[in-house]
mmCIF file of C-alpha atoms in Angstrom:
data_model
loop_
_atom_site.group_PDB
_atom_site.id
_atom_site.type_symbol
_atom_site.label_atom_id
_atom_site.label_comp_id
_atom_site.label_asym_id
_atom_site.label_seq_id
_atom_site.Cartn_x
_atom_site.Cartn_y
_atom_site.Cartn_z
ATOM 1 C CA UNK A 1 -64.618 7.161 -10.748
ATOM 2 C CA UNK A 2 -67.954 5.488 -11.592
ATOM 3 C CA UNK A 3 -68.474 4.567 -8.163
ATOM 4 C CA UNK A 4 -68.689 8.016 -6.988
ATOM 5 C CA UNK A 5 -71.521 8.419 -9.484
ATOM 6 C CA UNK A 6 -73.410 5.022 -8.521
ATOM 7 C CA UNK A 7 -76.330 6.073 -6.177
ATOM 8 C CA UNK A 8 -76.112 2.753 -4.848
ATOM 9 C CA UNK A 9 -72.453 1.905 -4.533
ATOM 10 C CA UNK A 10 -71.205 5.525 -3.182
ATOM 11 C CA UNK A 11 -71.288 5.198 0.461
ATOM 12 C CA UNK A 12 -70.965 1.124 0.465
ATOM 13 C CA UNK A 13 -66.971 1.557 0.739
ATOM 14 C CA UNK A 14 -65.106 3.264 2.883
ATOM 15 C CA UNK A 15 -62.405 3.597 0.788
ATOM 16 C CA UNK A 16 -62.200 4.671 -2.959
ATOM 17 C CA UNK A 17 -61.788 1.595 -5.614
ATOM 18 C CA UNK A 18 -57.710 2.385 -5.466
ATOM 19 C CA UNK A 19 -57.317 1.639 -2.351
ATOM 20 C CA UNK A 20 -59.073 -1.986 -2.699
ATOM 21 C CA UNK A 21 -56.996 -2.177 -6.045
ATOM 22 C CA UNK A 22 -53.669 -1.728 -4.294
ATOM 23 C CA UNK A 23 -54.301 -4.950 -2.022
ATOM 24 C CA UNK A 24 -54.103 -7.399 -4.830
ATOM 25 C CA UNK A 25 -51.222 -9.148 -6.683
ATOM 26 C CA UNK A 26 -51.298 -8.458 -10.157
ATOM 27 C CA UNK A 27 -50.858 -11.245 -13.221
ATOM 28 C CA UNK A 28 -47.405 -9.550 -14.718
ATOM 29 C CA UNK A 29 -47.870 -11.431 -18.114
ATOM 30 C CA UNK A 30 -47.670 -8.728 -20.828
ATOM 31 C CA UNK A 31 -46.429 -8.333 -23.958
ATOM 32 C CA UNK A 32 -45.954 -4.602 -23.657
ATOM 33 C CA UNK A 33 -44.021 -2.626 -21.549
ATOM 34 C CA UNK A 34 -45.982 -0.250 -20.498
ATOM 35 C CA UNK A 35 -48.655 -1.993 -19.306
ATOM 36 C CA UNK A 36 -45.839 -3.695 -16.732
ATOM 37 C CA UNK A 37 -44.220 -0.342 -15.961
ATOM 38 C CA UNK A 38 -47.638 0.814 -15.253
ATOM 39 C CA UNK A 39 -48.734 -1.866 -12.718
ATOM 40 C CA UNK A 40 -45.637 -1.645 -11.570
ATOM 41 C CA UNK A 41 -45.913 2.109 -10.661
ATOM 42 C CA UNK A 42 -49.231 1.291 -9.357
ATOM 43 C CA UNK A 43 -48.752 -1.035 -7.246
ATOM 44 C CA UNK A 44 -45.085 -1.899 -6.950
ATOM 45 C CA UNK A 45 -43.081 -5.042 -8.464
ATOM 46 C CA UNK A 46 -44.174 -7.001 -5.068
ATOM 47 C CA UNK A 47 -47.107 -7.632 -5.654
ATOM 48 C CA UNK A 48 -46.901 -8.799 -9.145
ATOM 49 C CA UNK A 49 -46.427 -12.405 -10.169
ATOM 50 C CA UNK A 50 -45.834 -14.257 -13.824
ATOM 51 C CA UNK A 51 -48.486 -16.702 -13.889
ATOM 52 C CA UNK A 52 -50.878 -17.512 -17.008
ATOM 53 C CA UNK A 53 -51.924 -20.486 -18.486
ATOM 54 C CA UNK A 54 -50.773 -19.394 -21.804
ATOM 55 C CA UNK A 55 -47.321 -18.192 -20.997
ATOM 56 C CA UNK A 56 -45.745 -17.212 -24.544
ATOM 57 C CA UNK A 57 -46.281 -16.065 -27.544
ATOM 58 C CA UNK A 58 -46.196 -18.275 -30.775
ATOM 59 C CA UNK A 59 -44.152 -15.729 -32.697
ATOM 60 C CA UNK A 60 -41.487 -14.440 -30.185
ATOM 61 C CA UNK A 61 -41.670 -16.817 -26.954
ATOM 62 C CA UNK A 62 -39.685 -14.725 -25.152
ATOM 63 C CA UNK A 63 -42.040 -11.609 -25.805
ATOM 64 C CA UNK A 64 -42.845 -12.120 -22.005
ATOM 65 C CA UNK A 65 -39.897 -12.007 -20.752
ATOM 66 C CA UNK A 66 -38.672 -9.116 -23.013
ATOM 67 C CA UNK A 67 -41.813 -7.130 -21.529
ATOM 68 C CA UNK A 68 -39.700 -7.256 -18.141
ATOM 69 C CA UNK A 69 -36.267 -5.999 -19.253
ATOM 70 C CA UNK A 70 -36.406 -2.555 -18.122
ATOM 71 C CA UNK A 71 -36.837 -4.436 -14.221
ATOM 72 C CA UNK A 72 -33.688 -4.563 -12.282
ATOM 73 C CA UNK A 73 -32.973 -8.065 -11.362
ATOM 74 C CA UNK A 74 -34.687 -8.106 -8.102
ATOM 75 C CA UNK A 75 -37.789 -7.090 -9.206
ATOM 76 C CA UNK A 76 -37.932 -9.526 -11.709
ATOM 77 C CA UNK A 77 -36.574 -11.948 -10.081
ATOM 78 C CA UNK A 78 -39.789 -11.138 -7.561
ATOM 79 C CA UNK A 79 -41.993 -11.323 -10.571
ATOM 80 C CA UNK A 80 -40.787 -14.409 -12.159
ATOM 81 C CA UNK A 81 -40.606 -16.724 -8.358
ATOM 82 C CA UNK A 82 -39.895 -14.596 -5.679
ATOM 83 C CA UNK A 83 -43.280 -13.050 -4.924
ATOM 84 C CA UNK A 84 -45.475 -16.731 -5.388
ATOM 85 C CA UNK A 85 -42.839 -17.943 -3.159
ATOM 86 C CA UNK A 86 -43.382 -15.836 -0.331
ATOM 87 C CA UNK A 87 -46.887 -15.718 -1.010
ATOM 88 C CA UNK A 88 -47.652 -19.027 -0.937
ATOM 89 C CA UNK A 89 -44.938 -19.998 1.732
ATOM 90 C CA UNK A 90 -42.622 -21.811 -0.437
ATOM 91 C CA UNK A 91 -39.422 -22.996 1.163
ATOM 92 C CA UNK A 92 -36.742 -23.599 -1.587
ATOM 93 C CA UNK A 93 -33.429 -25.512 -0.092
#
């Protein structure tokens, strides 16, 4: 890690970068699979959210969503409205 080689950020933390990383949700907008399944391994489908301000694609607008097939339902239903809910303490009747 290039913190571990920064003279002046290598003792500032007392936790390595991953740690901090893991402690964040994650924009799940992709157009590729593995960069989902990756996050998702990284992190875990809960803390993951589909949010962007430029959510499709002009040749497939589904490409998004097709990013997320390989998801069971409950961790894309988490993705797609689950996880903002909870996070931002949504009540849905």
């Amino acid at each position: 890690s290039c913190v571990l080689h920064d003279g002046v950020m290598h003792n500032r933390f007392p936790h390595p970068p991953s740690y901090y990383l893991r402690k964040i949700y994650y924009d799940a907008l992709s157009y590729h699979e593995p960069g989902v399944a990756c996050t998702a391994k990284f992190v875990g489908t809960d803390q993951m959210m589909f949010g962007t301000d430029h959510p499709f694609s002009i040749s497939d607008p589904f490409a998004n969503y097709k990013a997320l097939e390989f998801l069971d339902a409950s961790a894309k239903d988490g993705i797609l409205h689950e996880n903002a809910k909870s996070i931002l303490k949504i009540l849905m009747k």
